[in-house]
Short mmCIF file of C-alpha atoms and ligand atoms in Angstrom, two decimals:
data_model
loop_
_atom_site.label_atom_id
_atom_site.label_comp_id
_atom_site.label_asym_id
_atom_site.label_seq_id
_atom_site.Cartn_x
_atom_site.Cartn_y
_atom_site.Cartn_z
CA UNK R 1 197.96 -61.10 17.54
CA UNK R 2 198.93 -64.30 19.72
CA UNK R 3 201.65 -66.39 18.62
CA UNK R 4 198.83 -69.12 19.74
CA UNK R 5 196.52 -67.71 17.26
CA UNK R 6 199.16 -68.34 14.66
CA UNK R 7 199.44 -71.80 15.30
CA UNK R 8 195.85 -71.73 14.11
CA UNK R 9 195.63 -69.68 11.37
CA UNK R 10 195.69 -71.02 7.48
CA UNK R 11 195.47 -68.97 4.27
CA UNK R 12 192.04 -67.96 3.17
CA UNK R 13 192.50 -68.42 -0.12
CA UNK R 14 190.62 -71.11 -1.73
CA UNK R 15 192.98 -72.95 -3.90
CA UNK R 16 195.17 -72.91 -0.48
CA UNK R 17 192.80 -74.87 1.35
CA UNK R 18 193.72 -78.23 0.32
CA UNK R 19 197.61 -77.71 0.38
CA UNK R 20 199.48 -78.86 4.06
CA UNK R 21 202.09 -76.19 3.19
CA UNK R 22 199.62 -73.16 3.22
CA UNK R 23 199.84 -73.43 7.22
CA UNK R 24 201.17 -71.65 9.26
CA UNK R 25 201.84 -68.35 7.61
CA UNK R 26 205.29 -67.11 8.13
CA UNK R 27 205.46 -64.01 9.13
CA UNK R 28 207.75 -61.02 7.67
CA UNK R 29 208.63 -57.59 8.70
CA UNK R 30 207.67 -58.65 11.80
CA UNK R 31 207.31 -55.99 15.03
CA UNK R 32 206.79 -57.66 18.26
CA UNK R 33 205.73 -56.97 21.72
CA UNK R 34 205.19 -58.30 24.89
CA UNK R 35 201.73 -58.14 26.82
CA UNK R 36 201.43 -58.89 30.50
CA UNK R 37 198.52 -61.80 30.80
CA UNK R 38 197.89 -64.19 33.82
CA UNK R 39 198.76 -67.86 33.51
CA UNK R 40 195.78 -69.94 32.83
CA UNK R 41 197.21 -73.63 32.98
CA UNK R 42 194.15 -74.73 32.23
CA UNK R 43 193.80 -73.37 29.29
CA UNK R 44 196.95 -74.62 28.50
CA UNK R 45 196.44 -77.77 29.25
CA UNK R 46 193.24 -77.62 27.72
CA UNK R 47 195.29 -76.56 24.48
CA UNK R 48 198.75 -78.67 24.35
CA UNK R 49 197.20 -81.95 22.66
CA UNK R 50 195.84 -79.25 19.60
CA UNK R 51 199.18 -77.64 19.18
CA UNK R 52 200.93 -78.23 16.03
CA UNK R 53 204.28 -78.38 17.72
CA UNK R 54 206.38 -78.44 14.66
CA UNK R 55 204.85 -75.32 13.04
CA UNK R 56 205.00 -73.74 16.44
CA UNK R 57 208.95 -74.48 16.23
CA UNK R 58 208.90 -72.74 12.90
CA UNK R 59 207.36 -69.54 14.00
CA UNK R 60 209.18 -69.87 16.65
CA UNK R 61 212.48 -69.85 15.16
CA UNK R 62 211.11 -67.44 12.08
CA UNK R 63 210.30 -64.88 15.01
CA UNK R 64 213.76 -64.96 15.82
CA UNK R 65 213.58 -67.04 19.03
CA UNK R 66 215.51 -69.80 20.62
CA UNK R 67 214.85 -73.39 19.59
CA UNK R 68 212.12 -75.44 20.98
CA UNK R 69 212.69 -79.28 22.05
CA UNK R 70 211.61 -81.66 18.86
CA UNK R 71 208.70 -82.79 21.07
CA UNK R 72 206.24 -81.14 22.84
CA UNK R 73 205.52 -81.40 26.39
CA UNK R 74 203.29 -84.08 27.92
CA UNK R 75 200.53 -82.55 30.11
CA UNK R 76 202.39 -83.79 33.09
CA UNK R 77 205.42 -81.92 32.62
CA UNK R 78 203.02 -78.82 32.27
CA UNK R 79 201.55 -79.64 35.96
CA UNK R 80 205.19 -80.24 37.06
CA UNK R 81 207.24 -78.34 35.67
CA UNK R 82 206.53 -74.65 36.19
CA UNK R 83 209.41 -72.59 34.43
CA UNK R 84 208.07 -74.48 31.24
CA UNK R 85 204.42 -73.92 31.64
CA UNK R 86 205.46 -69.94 32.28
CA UNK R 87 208.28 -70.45 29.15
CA UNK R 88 205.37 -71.92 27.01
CA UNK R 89 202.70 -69.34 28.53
CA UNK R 90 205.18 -66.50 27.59
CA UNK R 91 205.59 -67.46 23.64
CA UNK R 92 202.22 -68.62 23.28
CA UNK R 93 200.04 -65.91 25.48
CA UNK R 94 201.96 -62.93 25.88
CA UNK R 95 204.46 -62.60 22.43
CA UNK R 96 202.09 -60.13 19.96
CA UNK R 97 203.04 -59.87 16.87
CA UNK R 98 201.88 -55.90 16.35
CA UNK R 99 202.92 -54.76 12.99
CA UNK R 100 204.37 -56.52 9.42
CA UNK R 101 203.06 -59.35 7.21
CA UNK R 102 201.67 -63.15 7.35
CA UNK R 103 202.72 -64.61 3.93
CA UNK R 104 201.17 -68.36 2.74
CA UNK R 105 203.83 -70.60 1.33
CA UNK R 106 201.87 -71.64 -1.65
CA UNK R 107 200.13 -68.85 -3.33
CA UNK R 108 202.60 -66.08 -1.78
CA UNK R 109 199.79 -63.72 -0.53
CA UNK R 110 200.33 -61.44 2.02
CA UNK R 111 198.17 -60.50 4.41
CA UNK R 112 199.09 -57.08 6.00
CA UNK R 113 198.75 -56.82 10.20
CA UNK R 114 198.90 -53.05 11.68
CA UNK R 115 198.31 -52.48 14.69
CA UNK R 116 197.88 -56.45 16.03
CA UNK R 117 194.89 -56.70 13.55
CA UNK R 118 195.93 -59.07 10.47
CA UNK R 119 193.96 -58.06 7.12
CA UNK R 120 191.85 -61.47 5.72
CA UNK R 121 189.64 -59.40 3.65
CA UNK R 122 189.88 -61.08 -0.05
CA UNK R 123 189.41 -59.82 -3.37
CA UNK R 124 186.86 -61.50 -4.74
CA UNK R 125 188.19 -63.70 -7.41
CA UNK R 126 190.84 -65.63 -4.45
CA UNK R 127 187.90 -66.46 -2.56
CA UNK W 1 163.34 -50.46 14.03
CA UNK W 2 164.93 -49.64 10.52
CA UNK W 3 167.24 -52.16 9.62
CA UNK W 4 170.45 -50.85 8.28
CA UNK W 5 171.21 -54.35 7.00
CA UNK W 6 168.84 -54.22 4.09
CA UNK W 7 169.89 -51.18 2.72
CA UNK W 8 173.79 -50.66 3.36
CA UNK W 9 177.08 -52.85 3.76
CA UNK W 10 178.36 -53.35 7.31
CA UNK W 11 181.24 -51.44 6.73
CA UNK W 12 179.64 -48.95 5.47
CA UNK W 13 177.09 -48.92 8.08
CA UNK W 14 179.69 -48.95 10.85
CA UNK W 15 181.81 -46.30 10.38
CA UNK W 16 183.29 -44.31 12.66
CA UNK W 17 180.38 -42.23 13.83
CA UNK W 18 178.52 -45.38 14.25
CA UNK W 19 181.00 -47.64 16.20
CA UNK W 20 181.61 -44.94 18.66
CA UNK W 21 177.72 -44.65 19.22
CA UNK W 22 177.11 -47.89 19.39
CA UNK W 23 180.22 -48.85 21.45
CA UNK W 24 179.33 -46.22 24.28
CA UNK W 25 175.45 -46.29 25.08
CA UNK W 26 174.70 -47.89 28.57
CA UNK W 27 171.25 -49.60 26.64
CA UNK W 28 173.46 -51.15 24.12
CA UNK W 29 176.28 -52.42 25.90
CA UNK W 30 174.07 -53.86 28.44
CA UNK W 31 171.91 -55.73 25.85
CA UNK W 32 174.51 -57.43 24.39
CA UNK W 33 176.15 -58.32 27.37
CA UNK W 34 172.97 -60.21 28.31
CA UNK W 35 173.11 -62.09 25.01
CA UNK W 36 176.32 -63.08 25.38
CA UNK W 37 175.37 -64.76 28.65
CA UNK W 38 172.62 -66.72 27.39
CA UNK W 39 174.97 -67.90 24.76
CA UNK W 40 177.87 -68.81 27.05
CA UNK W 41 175.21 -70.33 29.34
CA UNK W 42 174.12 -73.10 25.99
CA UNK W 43 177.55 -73.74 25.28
CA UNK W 44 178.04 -74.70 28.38
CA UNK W 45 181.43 -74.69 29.02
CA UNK W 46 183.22 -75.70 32.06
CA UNK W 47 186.44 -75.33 31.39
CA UNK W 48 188.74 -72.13 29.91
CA UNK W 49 188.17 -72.34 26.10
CA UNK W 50 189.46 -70.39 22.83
CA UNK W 51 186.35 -69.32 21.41
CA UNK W 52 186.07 -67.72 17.99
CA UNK W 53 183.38 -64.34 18.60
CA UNK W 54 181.76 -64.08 15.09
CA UNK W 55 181.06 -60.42 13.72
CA UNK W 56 183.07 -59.16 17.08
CA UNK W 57 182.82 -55.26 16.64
CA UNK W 58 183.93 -53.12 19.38
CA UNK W 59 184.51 -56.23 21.76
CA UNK W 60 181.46 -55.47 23.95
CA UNK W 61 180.84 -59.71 23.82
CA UNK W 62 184.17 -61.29 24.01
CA UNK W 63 184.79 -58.94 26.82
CA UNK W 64 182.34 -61.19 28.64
CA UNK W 65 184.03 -64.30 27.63
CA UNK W 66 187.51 -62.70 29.06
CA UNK W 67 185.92 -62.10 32.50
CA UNK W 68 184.68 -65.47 33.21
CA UNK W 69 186.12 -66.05 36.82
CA UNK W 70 188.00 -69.68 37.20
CA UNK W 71 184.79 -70.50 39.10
CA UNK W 72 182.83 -70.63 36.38
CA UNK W 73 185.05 -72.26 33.70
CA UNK W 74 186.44 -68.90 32.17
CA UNK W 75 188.69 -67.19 31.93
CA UNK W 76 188.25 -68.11 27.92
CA UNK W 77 190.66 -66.57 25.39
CA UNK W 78 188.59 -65.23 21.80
CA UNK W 79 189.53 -64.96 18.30
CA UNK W 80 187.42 -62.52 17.03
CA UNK W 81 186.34 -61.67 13.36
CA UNK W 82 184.78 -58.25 11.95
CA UNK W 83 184.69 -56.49 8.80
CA UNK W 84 184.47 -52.94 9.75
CA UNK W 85 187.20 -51.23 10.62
CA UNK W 86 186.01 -48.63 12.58
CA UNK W 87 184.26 -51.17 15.06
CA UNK W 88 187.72 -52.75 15.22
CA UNK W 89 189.75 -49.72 16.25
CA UNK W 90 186.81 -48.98 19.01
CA UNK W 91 188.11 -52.31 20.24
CA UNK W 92 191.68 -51.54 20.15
CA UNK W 93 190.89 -48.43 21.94
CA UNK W 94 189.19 -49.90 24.46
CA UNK W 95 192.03 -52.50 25.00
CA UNK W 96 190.17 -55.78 24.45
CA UNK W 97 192.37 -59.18 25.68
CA UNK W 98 191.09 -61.02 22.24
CA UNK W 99 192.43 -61.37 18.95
CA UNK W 100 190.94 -59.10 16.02
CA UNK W 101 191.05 -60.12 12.40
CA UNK W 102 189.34 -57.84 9.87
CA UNK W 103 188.04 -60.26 7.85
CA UNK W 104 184.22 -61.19 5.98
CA UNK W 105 182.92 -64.34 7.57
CA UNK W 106 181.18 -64.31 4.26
CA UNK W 107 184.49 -65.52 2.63
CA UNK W 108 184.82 -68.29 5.42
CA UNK W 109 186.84 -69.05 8.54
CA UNK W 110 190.33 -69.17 8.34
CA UNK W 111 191.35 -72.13 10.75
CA UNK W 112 192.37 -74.90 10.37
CA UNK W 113 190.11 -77.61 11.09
CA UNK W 114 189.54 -78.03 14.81
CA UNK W 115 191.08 -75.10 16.58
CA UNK W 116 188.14 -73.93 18.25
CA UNK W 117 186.28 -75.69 21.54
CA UNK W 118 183.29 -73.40 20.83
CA UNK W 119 181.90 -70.53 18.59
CA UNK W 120 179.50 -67.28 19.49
CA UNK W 121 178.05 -64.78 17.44
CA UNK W 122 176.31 -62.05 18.49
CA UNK W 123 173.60 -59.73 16.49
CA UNK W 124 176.20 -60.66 13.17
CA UNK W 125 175.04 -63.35 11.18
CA UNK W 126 171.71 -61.56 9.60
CA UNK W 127 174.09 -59.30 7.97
CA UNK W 128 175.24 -62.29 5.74
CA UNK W 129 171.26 -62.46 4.53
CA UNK W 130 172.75 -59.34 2.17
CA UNK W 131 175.27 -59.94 -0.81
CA UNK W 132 178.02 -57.82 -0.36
CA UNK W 133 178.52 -57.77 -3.79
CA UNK W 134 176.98 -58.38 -6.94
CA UNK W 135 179.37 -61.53 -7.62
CA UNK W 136 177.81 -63.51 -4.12
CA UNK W 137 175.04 -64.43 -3.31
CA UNK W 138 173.59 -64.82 0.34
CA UNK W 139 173.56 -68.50 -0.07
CA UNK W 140 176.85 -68.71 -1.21
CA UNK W 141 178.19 -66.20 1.15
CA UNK W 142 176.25 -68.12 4.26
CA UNK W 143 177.90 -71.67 2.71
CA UNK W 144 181.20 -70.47 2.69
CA UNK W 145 180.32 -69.33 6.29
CA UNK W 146 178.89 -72.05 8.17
CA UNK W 147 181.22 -74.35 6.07
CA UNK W 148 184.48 -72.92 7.47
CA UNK W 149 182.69 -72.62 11.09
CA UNK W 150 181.89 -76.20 10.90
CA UNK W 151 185.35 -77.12 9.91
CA UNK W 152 186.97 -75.32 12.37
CA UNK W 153 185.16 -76.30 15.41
CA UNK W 154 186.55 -79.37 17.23
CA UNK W 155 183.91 -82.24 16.49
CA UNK W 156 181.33 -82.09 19.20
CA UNK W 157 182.27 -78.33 19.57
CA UNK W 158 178.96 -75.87 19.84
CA UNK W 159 178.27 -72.56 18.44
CA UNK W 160 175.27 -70.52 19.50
CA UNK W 161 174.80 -67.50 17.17
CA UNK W 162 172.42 -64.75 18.48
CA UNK W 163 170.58 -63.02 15.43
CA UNK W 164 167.78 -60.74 14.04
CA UNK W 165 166.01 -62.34 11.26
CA UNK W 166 164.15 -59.83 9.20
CA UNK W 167 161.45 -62.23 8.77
CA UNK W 168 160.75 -66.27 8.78
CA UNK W 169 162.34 -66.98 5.10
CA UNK W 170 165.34 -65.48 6.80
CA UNK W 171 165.37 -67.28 9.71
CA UNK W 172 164.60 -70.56 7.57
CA UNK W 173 167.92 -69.23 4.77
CA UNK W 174 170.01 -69.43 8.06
CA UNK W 175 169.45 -72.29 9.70
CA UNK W 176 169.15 -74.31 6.76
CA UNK W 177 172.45 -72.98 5.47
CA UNK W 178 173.74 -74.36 8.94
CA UNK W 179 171.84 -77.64 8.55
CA UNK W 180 173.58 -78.07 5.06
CA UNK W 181 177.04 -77.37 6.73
CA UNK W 182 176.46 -80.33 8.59
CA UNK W 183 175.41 -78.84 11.99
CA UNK W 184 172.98 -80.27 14.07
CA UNK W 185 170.69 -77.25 14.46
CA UNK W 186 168.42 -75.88 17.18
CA UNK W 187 166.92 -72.37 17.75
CA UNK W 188 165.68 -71.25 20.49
CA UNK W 189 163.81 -67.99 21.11
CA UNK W 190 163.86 -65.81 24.50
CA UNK W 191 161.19 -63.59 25.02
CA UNK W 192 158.89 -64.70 21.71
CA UNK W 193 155.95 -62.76 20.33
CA UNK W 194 157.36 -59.61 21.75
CA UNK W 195 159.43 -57.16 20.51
CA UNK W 196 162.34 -57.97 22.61
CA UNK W 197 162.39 -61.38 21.07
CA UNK W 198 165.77 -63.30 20.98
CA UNK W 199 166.64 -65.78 18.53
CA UNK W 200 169.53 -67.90 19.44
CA UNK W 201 170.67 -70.61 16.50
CA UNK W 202 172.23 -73.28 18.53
CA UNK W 203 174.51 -75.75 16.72
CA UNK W 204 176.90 -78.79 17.39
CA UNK W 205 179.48 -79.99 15.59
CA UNK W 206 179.89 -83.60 14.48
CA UNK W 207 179.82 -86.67 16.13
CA UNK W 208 176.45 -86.99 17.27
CA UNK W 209 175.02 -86.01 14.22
CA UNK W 210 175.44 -89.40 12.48
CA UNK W 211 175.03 -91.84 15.84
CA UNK W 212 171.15 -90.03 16.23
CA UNK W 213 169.88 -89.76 12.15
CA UNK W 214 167.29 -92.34 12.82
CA UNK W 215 165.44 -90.70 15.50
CA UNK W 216 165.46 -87.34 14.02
CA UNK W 217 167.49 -85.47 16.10
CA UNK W 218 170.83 -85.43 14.93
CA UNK W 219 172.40 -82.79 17.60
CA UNK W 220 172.14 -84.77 20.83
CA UNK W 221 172.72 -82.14 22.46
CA UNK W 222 170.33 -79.29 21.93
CA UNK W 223 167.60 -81.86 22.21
CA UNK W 224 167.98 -82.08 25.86
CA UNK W 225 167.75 -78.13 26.29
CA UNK W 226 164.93 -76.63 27.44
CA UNK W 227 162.92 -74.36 24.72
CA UNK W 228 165.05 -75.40 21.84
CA UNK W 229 163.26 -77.16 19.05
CA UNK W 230 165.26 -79.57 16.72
CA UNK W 231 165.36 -78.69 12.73
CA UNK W 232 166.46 -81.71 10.82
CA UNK W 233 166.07 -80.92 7.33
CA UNK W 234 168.57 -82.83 5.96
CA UNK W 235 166.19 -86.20 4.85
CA UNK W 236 164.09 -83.21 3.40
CA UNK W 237 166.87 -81.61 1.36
CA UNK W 238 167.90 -84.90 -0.16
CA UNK W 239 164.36 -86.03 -0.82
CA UNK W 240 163.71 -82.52 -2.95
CA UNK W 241 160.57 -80.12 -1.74
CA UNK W 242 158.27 -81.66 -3.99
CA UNK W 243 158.17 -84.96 -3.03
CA UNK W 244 156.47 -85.10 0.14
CA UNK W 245 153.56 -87.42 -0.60
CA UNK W 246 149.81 -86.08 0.34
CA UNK W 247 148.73 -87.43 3.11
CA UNK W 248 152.14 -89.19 4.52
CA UNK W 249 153.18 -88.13 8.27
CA UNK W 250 155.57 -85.65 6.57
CA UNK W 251 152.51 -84.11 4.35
CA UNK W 252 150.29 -83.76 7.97
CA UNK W 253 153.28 -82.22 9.77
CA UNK W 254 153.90 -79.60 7.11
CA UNK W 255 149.92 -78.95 6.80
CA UNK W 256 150.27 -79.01 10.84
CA UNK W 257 152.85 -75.67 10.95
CA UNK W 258 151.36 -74.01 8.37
CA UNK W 259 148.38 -73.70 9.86
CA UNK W 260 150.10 -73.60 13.21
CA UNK W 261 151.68 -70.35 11.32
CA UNK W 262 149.03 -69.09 10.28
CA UNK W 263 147.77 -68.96 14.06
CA UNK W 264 145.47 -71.84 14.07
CA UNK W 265 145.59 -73.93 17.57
CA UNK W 266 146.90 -77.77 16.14
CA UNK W 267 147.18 -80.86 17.92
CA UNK W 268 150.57 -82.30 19.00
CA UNK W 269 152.47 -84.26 16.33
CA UNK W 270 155.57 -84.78 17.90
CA UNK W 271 157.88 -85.71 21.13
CA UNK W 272 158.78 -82.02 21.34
CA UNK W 273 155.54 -80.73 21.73
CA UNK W 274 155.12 -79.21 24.75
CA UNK W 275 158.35 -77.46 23.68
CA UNK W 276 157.77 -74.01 22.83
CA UNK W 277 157.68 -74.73 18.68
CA UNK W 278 158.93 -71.32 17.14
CA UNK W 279 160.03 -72.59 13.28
CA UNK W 280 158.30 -74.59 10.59
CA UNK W 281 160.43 -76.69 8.64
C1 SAM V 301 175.53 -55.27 16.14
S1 SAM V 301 177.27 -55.49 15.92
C2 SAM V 301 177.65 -56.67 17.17
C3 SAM V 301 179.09 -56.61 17.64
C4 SAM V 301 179.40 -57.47 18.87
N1 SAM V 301 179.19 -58.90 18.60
C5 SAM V 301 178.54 -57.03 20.04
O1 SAM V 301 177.84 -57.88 20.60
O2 SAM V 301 178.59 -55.87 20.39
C6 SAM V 301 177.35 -56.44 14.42
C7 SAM V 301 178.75 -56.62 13.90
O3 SAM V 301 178.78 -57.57 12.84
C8 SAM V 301 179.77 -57.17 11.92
N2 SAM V 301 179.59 -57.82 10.62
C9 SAM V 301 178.56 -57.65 9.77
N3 SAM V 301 178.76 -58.36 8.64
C10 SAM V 301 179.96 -58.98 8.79
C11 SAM V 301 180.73 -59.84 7.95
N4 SAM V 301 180.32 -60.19 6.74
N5 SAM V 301 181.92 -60.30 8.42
C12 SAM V 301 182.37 -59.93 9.64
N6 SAM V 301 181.67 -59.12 10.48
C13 SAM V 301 180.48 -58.64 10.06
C14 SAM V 301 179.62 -55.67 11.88
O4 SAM V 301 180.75 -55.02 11.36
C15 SAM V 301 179.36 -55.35 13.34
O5 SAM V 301 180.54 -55.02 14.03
ZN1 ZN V 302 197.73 -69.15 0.09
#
């Protein structure tokens, strides 16, 4: 799984759904690797103003990796700049997170991902 | 055709046997490659999108969205959800560039609100029509559904979901479950009256939806495509079924379809006639 998906992903469970801190899940255990994909800057332009930069700094930093600015780019340093549309490309479309846990700051479940495939099946009384 | 759906669980009816069979015949693959096409053509998207793929399997439609050339719009990146495993390692084997989450879109979406520019499902969504359990029920399971899509679609963000209704009451449990979401909802039907038919559930996201209430089509958007017919049944849900008075424009239009369903030639009612008019609401 993307660290972009992550930046998108909540808890499922239902009494999560109205608390801020149930996003993003922070991830434990975790195993990554890196995946060769093309640069779309498009797409990433097309994605920057939906960013939530600040929980993209925590994964970030929970994954282990340097510190991002405070403030995210403005789409004109993306079509300028092109070491930090390949940086941001990098963390966003190429880091997988392949093996370990997503756990939700409120209710403490943990969801399970093997293989890249996170586990969001519920029992049926958190749903 | 037997229909696995009424009889066993998707999980159960995909297992490994199954996803490999299904994954691998030429007929197959091609089939739902087409459908995927007609859906990407009524979202019309024209530029490189995260799209959630809704009941994803093997990967035989997102695959589609990943090769859309720069030409055309693509490439988009997918999300995709699926609840059978089996289907899901198929599509790690066959080294798919989206996202898989083994998850039942019958417990929701789990996005937060926004995150995607556009939605697809492909032959999934009849599946919800079944309680996977005896604590659900389809209409819950199909709330919870469209609900989270809704959410997590940008507003003015489309979703087309390709299905196989087992009949009109389940056609009419879906879309209206979409309508009560909030959706403005079209369907649209390739190929009707034969058994090839294709029924494509075409829905926006907000916005539009309030600016149009007072002419009756609240999606703006599917109105101006062609063959899709606009289902508004929201007036009609908060009015309650048995209030439409005898004899009122709603009482003729209802009298209208059913005997328009029941194969009798009627005279136009409405702007969309002409339309091809496949659902009676
Ligand atoms: C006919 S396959 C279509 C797969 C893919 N969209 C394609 O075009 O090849 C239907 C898929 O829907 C999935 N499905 C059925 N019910 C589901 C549910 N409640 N949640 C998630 N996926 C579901 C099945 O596991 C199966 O992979
Ligand atoms: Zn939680």
């Amino acid at each position: 799984m993307k660290v972009l998906t992550l930046n998108f992903l909540t808890c499922a469970v239902k009494s999560c759904k109205s608390s801020s801190d149930s996003f993003p899940l922070h991830p434990k255990d975790a195993e990554l690797a890196s995946d060769d994909v093309e640069v779309n800057p498009q797409l990433l332009i097309n994605l920057l103003p939906r960013l939530d930069w600040k929980a993209l700094k925590t994964t970030s930093t929970e994954l282990g990796f340097p510190q991002l600015p405070d403030s995210p780019p403005t789409i004109e340093d993306l079509q300028s700049d092109e070491k930090l549309l390949k940086d941001l490309h990098s963390l966003l479309m190429e880091t997988n997170l392949m093996e370990g846990k997503l756990v939700c700051g409120v209710c403490g479940h943990e969801y399970a991902v093997r293989e890249g495939i996170p586990n969001f099946l519920l029992p049926s009384h958190l749903v | 055709m037997s229909r696995p759906e009424d009889t066993l669980q998707a999980d159960v009816h995909y297992d490994d046997v199954e996803a490999r069979k299904y994954t691998t015949s030429s007929r197959i693959q091609n089939i739902q490659a087409s459908m995927t096409r007609r859906a990407l053509e009524l979202l019309d998207l024209n530029t490189p999108s995260l799209i959630l793929d809704v009941g994803c399997g093997s990967g035989l439609s997102g695959e589609i969205l990943s090769d859309i050339t720069p030409e055309e719009g693509g490439p988009h990146v997918w999300i995709g959800m699926d609840i059978s495993p089996s289907m899901l390692d198929v599509a790690l084997q066959r080294d798919v560039e989206g996202d898989l989450f083994l998850a039942d879109i019958g417990q929701g979406v789990p996005f937060r609100a926004g995150t995607f520019d556009a939605a697809i499902s492909i032959s999934a969504i009849q599946w919800l029509c079944n309680a996977e359990s005896s604590e659900t029920s389809p209409q819950q399971r199909l709330a919870r559904f469209f609900g989270g899509l809704y959410q997590s679609l940008k507003r003015g963000g489309r979703a087309v979901c390709q299905f196989y209704p087992k009949n009109d009451v389940q056609k009419q449990m879906i879309t209206s479950a979409a309508v009560k979401a909030g959706f403005g909802a079209g369907l649209l039907e390739d190929d009707p009256e034969t058994k090839n038919v294709k029924v494509y559930l075409v829905l926006t996201a907000g916005q539009s939806a309030v600016a149009n209430t007072k002419s009756g089509d609240i999606t703006g958007v599917v109105e101006n495509m062609e063959g899709v017919d606009v289902v508004d049944n929201r007036r009609q849900a908060k009015s309650g079924k048995g209030e439409i008075k005898k004899g009122s424009k709603q009482w003729i239009i209802k009298k209208k379809e059913q005997m328009e369903r029941k194969g009798k030639v009627v005279k136009a009612t409405s702007k969309y006639t002409g339309r091809k008019r496949r659902i009676a609401f």
